[in-house]
Structure formats: structure tokens, C-alpha cells
Amino acid sequence: MTIPAYRTPALNRQVLLVERPPGIPQPEHFRLAERPLCGPGQGQALVRNLYLSVDPAQRGWAADLNNYAAAVPVGSVMRALGVGIVLESRLADLRAGDIVYGWTGWQDYALLGADEILSSVSDPQIPISAYAGVLGINGMTAWLALRRLGRPRPGETVLVSTAAGAVGSVVGQLARAEGCRALGLTGTDDKVSACVTRFGYAAAFNYRSADLWQSVDAEVGEGVDILFDNVGGDLLDMALRRMKVAGRVVQCGTASIASWHPAPTGLRNEREILSRRLSWNGFVIFDHKAEFSAAIHSLEALIRAGRLVYDEDIEHGIELAPDALRRLYAGANAGKKLIFIG
Amino acid sequence: MTIPAYRTPALNRQVLLVERPPGIPQPEHFRLAERPLCGPGQGQALVRNLYLSVDPAQRGWAADLNNYAAAVPVGSVMRALGVGIVLESRLADLRAGDIVYGWTGWQDYALLGADEILSSVSDPQIPISAYAGVLGINGMTAWLALRRLGRPRPGETVLVSTAAGAVGSVVGQLARAEGCRALGLTGTDDKVSACVTRFGYAAAFNYRSADLWQSVDAEVGEGVDILFDNVGGDLLDMALRRMKVAGRVVQCGTASIASWHPAPTGLRNEREILSRRLSWNGFVIFDHKAEFSAAIHSLEALIRAGRLVYDEDIEHGIELAPDALRRLYAGANAGKKLIFIG
């Protein structure tokens, strides 16, 4: 089945990566182009994209450094996740009209194979945009990384960096739901406030404040059981030195480090790992595809129950995507950053 | 029951810690003293020490830094493990004539409570000295840390630092027994040779050689599955960058770092942890007391079967202990360092 109104669109606007960014991607590393669009081949679906995601992980995908994924080739569409509606399907389990979340790229239309689709939008009571954020890799990362690597137990203290971000805002609420005491690090006083009033944190701290660790120490008490770190760098070093014996460190991102070439230096941490018997684990959501569906259903249930809130920061227009990524790294977003192009 | 010949010895020679070492302990931080000896109180055993252990961990015990054990108080007997014979017991499960391994300290006689005894010598076919090394914390560390944190699977590559040391020499043999390919880093060409001819390593490397990592890379192939690290520092940083995805790092020691005050700097490693999804865990043997007995019995069986060899470097005379510790850090030992005072 096809949706006639969308049949054979002639042109596809695409955001191309035209230069490899040495650090944080800037608008000049991208270019908007129009290219002719083909129909789906066997094993593909033609998808009209609705929401394009802007994610911290895109810096790594655009860079040519050792990473968990191959670099986006210069000259090709910028890799991105997104939510779109199927216009025409030559995939067995997908029909026109289905709404899917997957590797759409930053473009109007995508031809997706089965491997490029991560989930289908399953609950009509929840806004579609949520499937690109709190029910996408951000929320699933919070759910799976906290449970699998953090292993929270009631009464434990969980310290989260980028606590008001798309991942951190979910971690705070999940940690609280597990009976933990969540403490958040974030970059503005407004976000500090959102952490406490909206995202389940017992306390939150502006990491730009001069007396940051004095304030944290007053709340941390005997120490941190779980460090959920999205930033790396000095904040990580200082947080490691507050871990309890047998604490768990979840390394989910390294957003504070602008470039890994050359590799920056910092405090040596192996003595902390040894003497505190830490377990420090790296997390990449795409290792856990088999658990996506279960994670989404659990998160949907929390949303329906009013126990999981989320903020979105949505801009309109595909041409805004590159600058939105730049501003995401500057902390100038107020929730999950999405570009609406429907 | 008591052994008459040993009844009421009048004096006890003790090596006292007289100054807190800023880095590696030197002989001037210790002093030999004689003190009167009392008989055992209720819940104690009087033990005539035979072998005193010299361990890299003693630096941490002597230092006043955040560690897994309280610092040895200045002016008191240097904390050490050792093997001795019970002269008189006021402990329920111990009799005169029993040989025990425990917290003897660097002294001729020790009064040990039940908590200070780690094991009893159980196999008369094995030399007593072995219970202070390959059947003491060194061998148990190799056994428990490799199994619990390394989780070796047949065909995997295991990279070990201080590969010819009291722990590393056992790790190599155990890894090989598990069907792994063990690669060793050590500090002299003689030790490189011992790793390959005696300790089960498929290849070993002198970490002082200029082309070290070129040589290692030629053997590592696709990467390292398990890094068993006893040294920290640059060797750790370089090894981390050769880990396979889902690799395990066992942090068992940090022998290459002379002082943690102030904390030294080095390459930032959180990106390696994240992108390679490493699991980096600190190991302290004293967390695993419930498993000591099983570990010792497994290691005894390997020794009896001729599948586990060990070297000992034994000096005679309690006054030699401090300098033996200094030389241990210089790598100037040829096997497990023990002081015989029987």
C-alpha cells in the first residue's frame, strides 16, 4: 500500500558532511543539497522524515577517530536518527503509514533497510516526537545503562553529569524510581532547578560554580555508589575521588572533551579504581538492540503513569540542524533537541 | 599444648616504620628494635615467624594516602604477611605446631587473633614458603582476579604487566591453562625469557625496549581481551589503546607510579573505556576471604600436577627486609621475595 499524496517525490533535501570537523562540528562543516529521490529497492522502505534528532554522539560519528562506529564519509548525508512515516514499503513487516524510528540521516526522505530501523512507534497516546528522544536512544540509554551497568539498589547515591540532558533527565527519574538518591551536575541555574523540580533529583549543582565540589560534598555524604557520566574530563576525575568502595561508573559520553586528537591529559585514575574497587564500564546503546523493545515498553508505561516527564526543544527546518548541533554542545538547548521537517 | 623449646621467648625483634615514606619506602624509613614479648591473650596465638613476605602492596600500607587499608602507624611494626608456626594457642581451632599464614608483621614473633590468620598450611608435600607466595595473596590474587574480573574464555589474548612477578607469573600459567594466549610485559631480558620458558606466556616483552609497542602489536593481532595490570602509568595507557571491544581490565596494582601525592597526570582514558566498551575493575584480594580456601586448594592441585611453577627469592635475616622492599620496586628480585627468619 502507498499513500498517494507522497508518491514519487522528486527531490530530497539533505544535510551533507562536507568537511571533517577537528572538534565540535560547526555549520561550516555541512552543506544543504538537493538530490533526486528513487523509490525503495527490495528490502527497503521509503520514509518521509518528521523529526530529525540532534545528538551529542554525532560529533563522534562525524570525526575520524577510533570510535564504536565508522566515520560518516565526507560528502555523504550526515548520520542521524529520526522518526518518519513509511510511504512505500518493500520490507516484510512494514506497511505504508507505519511510523518508524531509525537511521534516517539529516534529510527529508530516507530509504531504510531492516537493519536501519530501531523501533516502531507503538503507543498512539504518546506524541510521535517522544520516540526520537525519551523513547529513542536517549531514554533507552538511561534505562539500559543504569540497570545493566549501574545496578542500582535502594538507598544508594547516584551522581549524574549532564543531569538535565536527554539522557540525564531520564536517569534522575529512573534512579529515584529505584529508591536511589539522585544528585545532578548541570550547566545553568535553570537546569539545576529543572533537575530538582522535574527530573527526580534530590539535589543538583551548577558545574560552573566556584564552590561546586564543596556543595556536592555536603550532599554526597559517605560517597557515590553510581556515577553516570556523560562528560568525562575534570568533572569525571573529581567525581571518581568521591566514589564509595565497590562503586560503579557508567561511561556513557565524554561531552566535555572537545577533541581527542591529540589525546588530552588529566589526573591518573587507576589508583582510584584499585583502592575503591570500582567497576568502570563503557556503554554504547547499539550493543543492546535485543533489549530495545523491552526498554521502550517500560518507558512508555512510566510516561503513561505520569512517572516520567521529558522536555523537548524542537526547531522547524532542516537547514537548522547543523547549528542546532553546535548549540547542543554549548548547552543552549532546553530539552531533547529535535528538528521538525514534517 | 606448647612446644617447650620455644616457651616464653624474652625478646622480639621488630622492624618498625619510623617515618612515613613519601614514595617508595627506603631503608631509612625503618628501624630494627627489640621489645619484650608477652604470651597470647584470650583469642590469640603466639606464632614464631618463619618466612616474612615482601610485597609491592606494602608501599600503600606504609603511605598515608587514600587506600583500601588504614596506614601503618608511624612507630609500629611494619605490616606484612608471613608464615609461622604456632607456639601456643588460645584460639579454638588452632594448636601448637600448626603452621599459619597471616598478618605476622615484620618481626620474629607475632600474637595473632583469628581475624589475622588468612590460611593454614594444608599440604605437607608443598614447601612451607609457598604458602607465603604462590599459595598466599600473590597466587590467590592471580587466581581470583583473573577468574572473577578477567573472565577468560578459550582463545582470548591476555596481556599481563609485571608478567614474571609473584602475581604475574601465576596469571600467565593460569591463562594458558584456560586456553588463552598470554602475553607478558616485564623489565629485564632474563625475565622475558622466564615468562616464555617457565610461566606459560606465548610471548613476552621487555618494557624498557625502544620498540616495545611495535613488538607487542605484532603479537597482539586483533587486540587484547584481558589486560591484567599491576603497574599503571604509561604502560597501562598504551595497553588500553590495544583493547578489543568488550575487553576486561583488571587493575591489580599501580607499581610504576612512585607517588600519588600529588596525583600524576597522563592520557585521558574515558574515551577508550566508552568506545571499546571496556569493563575496568579494581581488585583487592582481601575482599575475597570467603574464597581463599577454594583458591588455595585449586592452586595446590596445579602445583602437585606440575602445572604451576613458581620462583622464590629468599634472603636470610630480618634486618634485610626494608632493603628487600626497596629492591623489589627496582625489579631486582628473581621470584617471590621472602625473608627467612626461622
XYZ file of C-alpha atoms in Angstrom:
684
model
C 0.000 0.000 0.000
C 1.201 3.509 -0.744
C -0.002 6.938 0.293
C -0.802 8.707 -2.981
C -0.091 12.228 -1.772
C 3.541 11.335 -1.138
C 4.103 9.242 -4.291
C 7.427 9.733 -6.067
C 8.657 12.952 -4.507
C 11.174 14.341 -6.969
C 13.818 15.868 -4.776
C 15.323 15.104 -1.390
C 16.931 17.833 0.673
C 19.950 16.502 2.524
C 22.460 17.903 5.014
C 25.837 16.684 3.769
C 29.005 16.456 5.823
C 31.455 18.350 3.594
C 34.466 18.659 5.877
C 35.676 16.523 8.738
C 35.358 18.568 11.948
C 38.536 18.669 14.069
C 36.443 19.133 17.223
C 32.838 20.078 17.728
C 31.046 20.171 14.370
C 30.203 23.669 13.198
C 27.746 24.784 10.492
C 30.600 25.276 8.000
C 31.304 21.528 8.081
C 27.904 20.880 6.492
C 26.059 21.916 3.334
C 22.399 21.619 2.348
C 21.938 19.911 -1.017
C 19.069 18.638 -3.133
C 19.287 15.302 -4.824
C 16.873 13.218 -6.882
C 14.977 10.589 -4.943
C 14.448 6.958 -6.001
C 11.773 4.563 -4.835
C 12.604 1.754 -2.419
C 14.577 -1.253 -3.647
C 13.817 -4.768 -2.494
C 14.234 -4.914 1.295
C 13.841 -1.155 1.709
C 11.190 1.265 2.844
C 10.810 4.841 1.638
C 10.286 7.030 4.690
C 9.164 10.645 4.902
C 11.063 12.002 7.877
C 9.225 14.001 10.514
C 11.633 14.569 13.400
C 15.400 14.546 12.979
C 17.432 14.016 16.098
C 20.374 16.162 17.188
C 22.629 14.091 19.441
C 25.956 14.584 21.213
C 27.063 11.287 19.685
C 27.034 12.896 16.243
C 30.371 14.526 16.933
C 31.940 11.095 17.200
C 30.210 9.874 14.061
C 31.484 12.900 12.111
C 35.041 12.569 13.397
C 37.683 10.286 12.019
C 38.786 8.817 15.317
C 38.663 5.404 16.877
C 35.052 5.075 17.819
C 32.353 2.453 18.089
C 31.061 3.317 14.616
C 32.728 4.055 11.293
C 33.096 7.744 10.491
C 30.493 9.352 8.232
C 32.194 9.649 4.822
C 32.866 13.240 3.792
C 30.382 14.216 1.090
C 27.570 11.982 2.314
C 24.403 12.626 4.308
C 25.057 13.338 7.967
C 24.246 10.275 10.021
C 21.336 10.889 12.360
C 18.441 9.164 13.959
C 14.926 10.277 13.274
C 11.267 9.398 13.179
C 9.360 9.197 9.919
C 6.304 7.779 8.238
C 6.584 4.927 5.756
C 5.411 5.976 2.274
C 6.147 2.745 0.475
C 7.488 -0.495 1.839
C 9.291 -3.408 0.248
C 10.038 -4.768 3.711
C 8.063 -7.727 5.032
C 6.898 -6.367 8.393
C 6.361 -2.749 7.466
C 3.405 -1.049 5.794
C 2.818 2.414 4.398
C 1.566 4.587 7.220
C 3.712 2.918 9.858
C 5.852 5.290 11.851
C 9.409 4.191 12.481
C 12.492 5.311 14.397
C 15.843 4.654 12.792
C 18.854 5.828 10.836
C 17.085 8.410 8.743
C 20.015 10.775 8.402
C 19.525 14.522 8.223
C 17.329 14.533 5.108
C 13.685 14.833 4.045
C 13.353 11.241 2.870
C 15.239 8.084 3.725
C 15.455 4.656 2.158
C 15.779 2.335 5.124
C 16.707 -1.329 5.243
C 15.534 -3.539 8.083
C 18.830 -3.062 9.926
C 18.378 0.700 9.893
C 15.066 0.644 11.741
C 15.416 0.560 15.521
C 11.787 0.598 16.587
C 8.234 1.311 15.530
C 6.002 3.845 17.175
C 3.698 1.686 19.232
C 1.630 3.833 21.578
C -0.700 6.329 19.854
C -1.307 8.117 23.166
C 2.289 9.339 23.227
C 3.477 12.095 20.873
C 5.498 10.834 17.910
C 8.411 13.112 18.802
C 8.954 11.180 22.025
C 10.097 8.171 20.008
C 13.099 10.216 18.841
C 14.125 11.083 22.398
C 12.830 9.725 25.657
C 11.671 6.569 23.846
C 14.660 6.646 21.475
C 18.323 6.108 22.200
C 18.340 8.749 24.923
C 15.741 7.162 27.159
C 16.837 3.633 26.286
C 20.421 4.539 27.166
C 19.280 5.829 30.546
C 17.210 2.710 31.173
C 19.681 0.082 29.989
C 22.931 1.679 31.146
C 21.606 2.432 34.612
C 20.178 -1.064 35.062
C 22.846 -3.155 33.352
C 25.973 -1.277 34.413
C 24.862 0.866 37.326
C 22.911 -1.899 39.073
C 21.095 0.497 41.426
C 19.951 -0.635 44.842
C 17.540 1.248 47.078
C 19.227 3.850 49.246
C 22.235 4.308 47.001
C 23.568 7.657 45.819
C 23.697 8.212 42.054
C 25.657 11.155 40.642
C 24.745 12.123 37.075
C 26.510 14.542 34.735
C 24.523 16.462 32.109
C 21.756 15.744 34.567
C 19.146 17.826 32.711
C 20.046 16.432 29.281
C 18.113 13.991 27.160
C 19.751 11.029 28.901
C 20.445 12.519 32.324
C 16.900 13.784 32.853
C 15.682 10.202 32.475
C 18.459 8.766 34.658
C 17.444 11.022 37.527
C 13.828 9.899 37.370
C 14.697 6.220 36.971
C 17.196 6.331 39.824
C 14.576 7.872 42.047
C 12.051 5.243 40.963
C 14.606 2.615 42.066
C 14.742 4.157 45.524
C 18.094 5.864 44.985
C 19.129 9.378 45.836
C 19.998 11.144 42.586
C 22.408 14.110 42.505
C 22.828 16.049 39.297
C 25.555 18.128 37.673
C 24.411 20.554 35.014
C 25.462 23.798 33.384
C 22.924 26.515 34.181
C 20.901 27.542 37.194
C 17.694 26.974 35.217
C 18.757 23.392 34.595
C 19.656 22.960 38.255
C 16.117 23.980 39.029
C 14.626 21.644 36.401
C 16.641 18.745 37.820
C 15.100 19.186 41.237
C 11.571 20.222 40.287
C 11.053 17.949 37.274
C 13.681 15.225 36.926
C 13.706 13.459 40.263
C 16.983 14.784 41.634
C 17.352 15.223 45.373
C 19.859 17.989 44.655
C 21.625 19.438 41.646
C 24.668 21.637 41.120
C 25.839 24.095 38.509
C 29.242 22.772 37.490
C 30.332 26.294 36.592
C 30.050 27.457 40.192
C 33.263 28.133 42.080
C 32.376 26.081 45.137
C 30.990 23.141 43.156
C 32.686 20.280 44.982
C 32.181 21.833 48.380
C 28.458 21.872 47.622
C 28.480 18.367 46.202
C 30.406 17.004 49.175
C 27.820 18.420 51.538
C 25.158 16.293 49.786
C 27.217 13.228 48.881
C 27.782 12.181 52.473
C 29.650 8.892 52.589
C 30.209 8.826 48.866
C 28.788 7.990 45.480
C 27.630 4.469 44.650
C 26.928 5.045 40.967
C 28.492 7.686 38.746
C 26.582 8.055 35.499
C 28.986 10.121 33.455
C 28.231 11.781 30.151
C 31.048 14.340 30.143
C 34.441 12.941 31.096
C 37.275 15.353 31.886
C 37.773 17.165 35.169
C 34.241 16.525 36.410
C 34.839 12.806 35.975
C 38.196 12.994 37.779
C 36.693 14.801 40.716
C 33.653 12.533 40.874
C 35.834 9.386 40.845
C 37.504 10.673 44.008
C 34.131 10.639 45.745
C 33.164 7.074 44.883
C 32.387 4.543 47.558
C 34.180 1.217 47.670
C 32.584 -1.127 45.123
C 31.056 1.813 43.249
C 30.033 1.557 39.617
C 30.988 4.094 36.956
C 28.940 4.182 33.760
C 30.824 5.903 30.950
C 28.092 6.979 28.604
C 29.626 10.017 26.953
C 32.627 12.359 27.030
C 30.920 15.582 26.035
C 33.319 17.899 27.860
C 36.298 16.894 25.715
C 36.332 18.937 22.523
C 38.918 16.809 20.725
C 40.706 13.506 21.278
C 43.430 14.334 18.733
C 45.818 14.681 20.354
C 44.507 12.847 23.403
C 44.192 15.292 26.300
C 45.802 14.639 29.643
C 44.362 14.658 33.113
C 44.704 13.120 36.527
C 45.690 9.477 36.533
C 42.777 7.444 37.821
C 43.975 3.851 38.129
C 44.688 4.214 41.838
C 41.095 5.292 42.432
C 39.864 2.265 40.514
C 42.087 -0.051 42.523
C 41.733 1.336 46.013
C 37.964 1.880 45.697
C 37.461 -1.387 43.748
C 35.434 0.474 41.181
C 33.783 -1.134 38.202
C 34.065 1.331 35.313
C 32.191 0.314 32.201
C 31.664 1.849 28.790
C 28.156 1.884 27.378
C 27.085 2.124 23.749
C 23.367 1.744 23.212
C 23.707 -0.069 19.890
C 25.170 -3.112 21.636
C 21.782 -3.703 23.235
C 19.341 -3.929 20.328
C 17.826 -7.105 21.664
C 16.583 -5.138 24.666
C 15.235 -2.077 22.840
C 11.691 -3.265 22.702
C 11.502 -4.140 26.395
C 13.119 -0.821 27.335
C 10.657 1.169 25.218
C 7.670 -0.629 26.695
C 8.906 0.017 30.229
C 9.495 3.695 29.477
C 6.080 4.024 27.772
C 4.440 2.619 30.885
C 6.214 5.165 33.083
C 5.153 8.008 30.774
C 1.535 6.837 30.772
C 1.632 6.625 34.570
C 2.910 10.186 34.779
C 6.125 8.994 36.418
C 8.460 10.018 33.623
C 8.473 13.538 32.225
C 10.601 14.904 29.418
C 11.321 18.205 27.733
C 11.756 18.759 24.032
C 13.411 21.635 22.232
C 12.062 21.466 18.696
C 13.087 23.699 15.796
C 11.459 23.781 12.391
C 13.500 23.432 9.222
C 16.161 21.016 8.110
C 18.618 23.842 7.423
C 18.822 24.497 11.179
C 20.236 21.079 12.059
C 23.994 21.893 11.886
C 23.733 24.949 14.098
C 21.474 23.049 16.488
C 24.284 20.534 16.957
C 26.771 23.304 17.679
C 24.421 24.836 20.225
C 23.760 21.464 21.841
C 27.443 21.344 22.797
C 27.189 24.856 24.164
C 24.366 23.695 26.412
C 21.944 26.104 24.703
C 19.034 23.666 24.497
C 16.056 23.263 26.747
C 15.335 19.570 26.364
C 15.818 16.932 23.726
C 16.906 18.712 20.558
C 14.819 17.809 17.512
C 14.370 19.283 14.067
C 10.810 19.042 12.764
C 10.593 18.779 8.980
C 7.123 17.283 8.534
C 49.853 -27.837 74.039
C 53.040 -25.835 73.824
C 56.433 -26.531 72.329
C 58.823 -26.298 75.297
C 61.841 -25.156 73.312
C 60.033 -22.006 72.286
C 58.460 -21.270 75.661
C 58.426 -17.640 76.708
C 60.998 -16.128 74.382
C 62.162 -12.978 76.096
C 62.652 -10.579 73.238
C 61.063 -9.942 69.898
C 62.989 -8.281 67.100
C 60.737 -5.981 65.111
C 61.119 -3.802 62.029
C 59.389 -0.546 62.924
C 58.128 2.040 60.476
C 59.756 5.212 61.857
C 58.990 7.707 59.100
C 56.219 7.901 56.548
C 57.747 7.326 53.091
C 56.791 9.997 50.535
C 57.198 7.445 47.727
C 58.833 4.043 47.614
C 59.844 3.017 51.135
C 63.602 3.133 51.726
C 65.641 1.514 54.494
C 65.881 4.837 56.364
C 62.128 4.782 56.914
C 62.523 1.709 59.130
C 64.438 0.759 62.277
C 65.122 -2.612 63.875
C 64.127 -2.730 67.536
C 63.879 -5.296 70.289
C 60.895 -5.395 72.543
C 59.773 -7.706 75.335
C 57.375 -10.425 74.282
C 54.183 -11.430 76.092
C 52.301 -14.673 75.867
C 48.999 -14.885 73.987
C 45.868 -13.342 75.455
C 42.468 -14.977 75.160
C 41.619 -15.361 71.448
C 45.261 -15.093 70.373
C 48.021 -17.410 69.232
C 51.730 -16.854 69.741
C 53.461 -17.535 66.431
C 57.172 -17.947 65.695
C 57.551 -16.458 62.229
C 59.477 -18.369 59.570
C 59.008 -16.511 56.295
C 58.198 -12.813 56.099
C 56.733 -11.578 52.873
C 57.956 -8.553 50.920
C 55.097 -7.222 48.790
C 54.546 -4.278 46.448
C 51.361 -3.564 48.399
C 53.476 -2.592 51.414
C 54.173 0.781 49.887
C 50.487 1.580 50.054
C 50.205 0.311 53.608
C 53.141 2.492 54.695
C 51.805 5.593 52.942
C 49.234 7.962 54.304
C 47.051 8.080 51.225
C 43.540 7.023 50.410
C 43.908 3.291 50.144
C 41.970 0.153 50.842
C 43.650 -0.250 54.247
C 44.494 2.165 57.035
C 48.080 3.391 57.033
C 50.582 1.635 59.308
C 51.027 3.997 62.288
C 54.494 5.541 62.457
C 56.405 3.869 65.273
C 54.710 0.499 64.988
C 55.720 -2.823 63.441
C 55.665 -2.775 59.650
C 52.564 -4.536 58.411
C 53.449 -7.679 56.490
C 52.186 -11.109 55.749
C 54.166 -14.149 56.732
C 54.152 -17.810 57.591
C 54.915 -19.026 61.087
C 54.490 -21.902 63.482
C 52.087 -21.694 66.385
C 53.920 -21.944 69.729
C 50.957 -21.510 71.998
C 47.318 -21.089 71.133
C 44.362 -19.615 72.948
C 42.315 -19.836 69.754
C 39.700 -22.550 69.378
C 40.741 -24.087 66.067
C 44.476 -23.735 66.328
C 47.060 -25.913 68.062
C 50.740 -25.529 68.828
C 52.642 -26.890 65.857
C 50.132 -25.652 63.289
C 51.632 -23.539 60.549
C 49.662 -20.462 59.592
C 49.749 -17.667 57.028
C 48.630 -14.254 58.180
C 49.387 -10.751 59.362
C 52.601 -11.539 61.160
C 54.280 -8.200 60.533
C 57.995 -7.896 60.053
C 59.007 -9.397 63.404
C 60.289 -12.638 64.960
C 57.109 -13.416 66.879
C 53.515 -12.381 66.382
C 50.415 -12.510 68.542
C 47.631 -13.244 66.078
C 43.876 -13.083 66.540
C 41.559 -15.188 64.432
C 40.990 -12.291 62.021
C 44.700 -12.010 61.373
C 45.095 -15.567 60.121
C 44.343 -15.982 56.417
C 45.042 -19.689 55.966
C 46.688 -22.752 57.405
C 49.374 -24.758 55.669
C 47.468 -27.779 54.491
C 49.618 -29.829 52.123
C 52.803 -31.244 53.675
C 54.155 -32.126 50.215
C 54.490 -28.451 49.333
C 57.255 -26.297 50.861
C 56.074 -24.014 53.653
C 57.461 -20.969 51.881
C 54.962 -21.458 49.049
C 52.146 -20.521 51.429
C 53.619 -17.027 51.664
C 53.633 -16.571 47.883
C 52.104 -18.733 45.218
C 49.624 -20.083 47.784
C 49.424 -16.729 49.570
C 47.947 -13.459 48.401
C 50.052 -13.477 45.234
C 48.768 -16.717 43.800
C 45.277 -16.178 45.182
C 45.183 -12.734 43.575
C 46.134 -14.241 40.232
C 43.515 -16.950 40.564
C 40.621 -14.855 41.859
C 41.235 -11.647 39.891
C 41.704 -13.467 36.602
C 38.606 -15.590 37.083
C 36.268 -13.112 38.708
C 37.194 -9.934 36.829
C 39.041 -11.176 33.748
C 36.531 -13.923 32.925
C 38.876 -15.681 30.470
C 37.497 -17.689 27.576
C 39.494 -20.080 25.425
C 41.268 -18.392 22.545
C 41.398 -14.976 24.147
C 44.503 -12.798 24.420
C 45.607 -11.834 27.929
C 48.211 -9.094 28.401
C 49.923 -9.070 31.802
C 52.230 -6.459 33.306
C 54.934 -7.462 35.773
C 54.485 -10.762 33.983
C 57.345 -12.501 35.781
C 56.386 -11.243 39.221
C 54.802 -13.130 42.079
C 51.308 -12.475 40.717
C 52.044 -12.209 37.002
C 53.962 -15.472 36.807
C 50.854 -17.245 38.079
C 48.485 -15.292 35.805
C 50.434 -16.412 32.743
C 50.193 -20.058 33.700
C 46.524 -19.853 34.685
C 45.606 -18.001 31.481
C 47.330 -20.665 29.451
C 45.550 -23.378 31.428
C 42.272 -21.661 30.478
C 43.175 -21.912 26.800
C 44.140 -18.250 26.451
C 47.154 -16.743 24.771
C 49.168 -14.924 27.431
C 51.485 -12.026 26.539
C 53.791 -10.620 29.179
C 55.416 -7.268 29.910
C 58.448 -7.375 32.179
C 61.583 -5.414 32.941
C 64.633 -7.497 32.039
C 65.599 -9.861 29.244
C 66.078 -12.648 31.789
C 62.515 -12.196 32.935
C 61.303 -12.134 29.330
C 62.957 -15.498 28.955
C 61.456 -16.864 32.182
C 57.994 -15.753 31.079
C 58.202 -17.829 27.925
C 60.139 -20.831 29.197
C 58.571 -21.156 32.642
C 55.419 -19.092 33.106
C 53.198 -20.079 30.222
C 53.493 -16.943 28.108
C 53.238 -17.244 24.330
C 55.457 -14.161 24.087
C 56.941 -11.590 26.430
C 58.448 -8.148 26.028
C 60.971 -6.021 27.863
C 59.106 -2.812 28.569
C 62.381 -0.908 28.562
C 62.997 -1.662 24.884
C 62.608 1.182 22.419
C 60.362 -0.684 20.010
C 58.162 -2.188 22.728
C 54.740 -1.470 21.266
C 55.797 -2.318 17.741
C 56.777 -5.750 19.067
C 53.642 -6.121 21.138
C 51.415 -5.119 18.218
C 52.971 -7.804 16.063
C 51.803 -10.406 18.602
C 48.554 -8.856 19.771
C 46.831 -9.211 16.405
C 43.230 -8.059 16.640
C 43.650 -6.807 20.185
C 43.705 -7.659 23.840
C 40.704 -9.272 25.522
C 42.012 -9.105 29.088
C 44.545 -6.657 30.475
C 45.852 -7.774 33.844
C 47.618 -4.660 35.027
C 49.932 -4.415 38.013
C 51.779 -1.227 37.046
C 49.509 1.583 35.848
C 51.068 4.613 34.174
C 52.174 4.789 30.544
C 52.150 1.027 30.052
C 48.510 0.961 31.105
C 47.640 3.869 28.792
C 49.256 2.181 25.824
C 47.724 -1.187 26.610
C 44.215 0.306 26.923
C 44.567 1.533 23.351
C 45.001 -2.068 22.211
C 41.933 -3.493 23.892
C 39.252 -5.262 21.926
C 35.632 -4.197 22.202
C 34.148 -5.686 25.383
C 37.616 -6.200 26.849
C 38.174 -6.528 30.587
C 40.823 -4.600 32.512
C 41.879 -5.907 35.914
C 43.568 -3.208 37.995
C 45.594 -5.171 40.478
C 48.436 -2.791 41.216
C 49.990 0.534 40.215
C 53.642 -0.294 40.796
C 55.040 2.104 38.189
C 53.756 5.198 39.989
C 56.210 6.270 42.659
C 53.877 8.695 44.407
C 50.204 9.667 44.243
C 50.799 12.951 46.099
C 50.345 14.996 44.078
C 48.386 12.774 41.708
C 50.353 12.376 38.471
C 48.808 13.133 35.113
C 48.599 11.057 31.979
C 46.498 10.405 28.928
C 42.778 10.658 29.480
C 41.266 7.214 29.119
C 37.493 7.614 29.338
C 37.104 7.648 25.563
C 38.840 4.261 25.355
C 36.507 2.888 28.008
C 33.469 4.180 26.165
C 34.330 3.412 22.565
C 35.737 -0.039 23.368
C 33.016 -0.766 25.977
C 35.674 -1.837 28.436
C 34.981 -3.170 31.887
C 37.748 -1.838 34.140
C 37.685 -3.220 37.675
C 39.839 -2.757 40.718
C 40.871 -5.844 42.659
C 41.926 -6.098 46.287
C 42.468 -9.640 47.471
C 41.194 -9.001 50.999
C 37.655 -8.531 49.676
C 37.593 -12.214 48.792
C 38.381 -14.020 52.031
C 35.442 -16.373 51.626
C 37.136 -17.788 48.541
C 40.669 -18.122 49.899
C 40.356 -21.743 50.844
C 38.960 -22.821 47.465
C 41.630 -20.821 45.653
C 44.435 -22.370 47.685
C 43.160 -25.899 47.097
C 42.930 -25.286 43.343
C 46.444 -23.864 43.246
C 47.814 -26.731 45.375
C 46.330 -29.199 42.909
C 48.031 -27.430 39.995
C 51.366 -27.454 41.833
C 51.086 -31.177 42.635
C 50.238 -31.870 38.985
C 53.340 -29.982 37.862
C 51.209 -27.446 36.022
C 52.105 -24.449 38.166
C 55.705 -23.482 38.821
C 56.990 -20.619 40.920
C 60.271 -18.972 41.774
C 61.294 -17.707 45.171
C 63.972 -15.209 46.065
C 64.686 -15.825 49.729
C 67.059 -13.835 51.909
C 68.044 -14.730 55.451
C 67.768 -12.189 58.254
C 65.021 -9.870 59.397
C 67.298 -6.844 59.120
C 67.285 -7.262 55.327
C 63.532 -6.728 54.934
C 63.498 -2.940 54.329
C 66.140 -3.037 51.631
C 64.443 -6.040 50.054
C 61.311 -3.913 49.654
C 63.302 -1.137 48.006
C 64.885 -3.601 45.599
C 61.546 -5.219 44.823
C 60.456 -1.895 43.332
C 63.679 -1.734 41.346
C 62.833 -5.120 39.868
C 65.956 -6.637 41.424
C 64.286 -9.848 42.580
C 64.214 -13.244 40.969
C 60.894 -14.580 42.183
C 58.680 -14.090 45.172
C 60.648 -12.075 47.701
C 60.742 -13.646 51.168
C 62.802 -13.108 54.280
C 63.586 -16.313 56.156
C 63.996 -15.808 59.883
C 63.423 -19.361 61.159
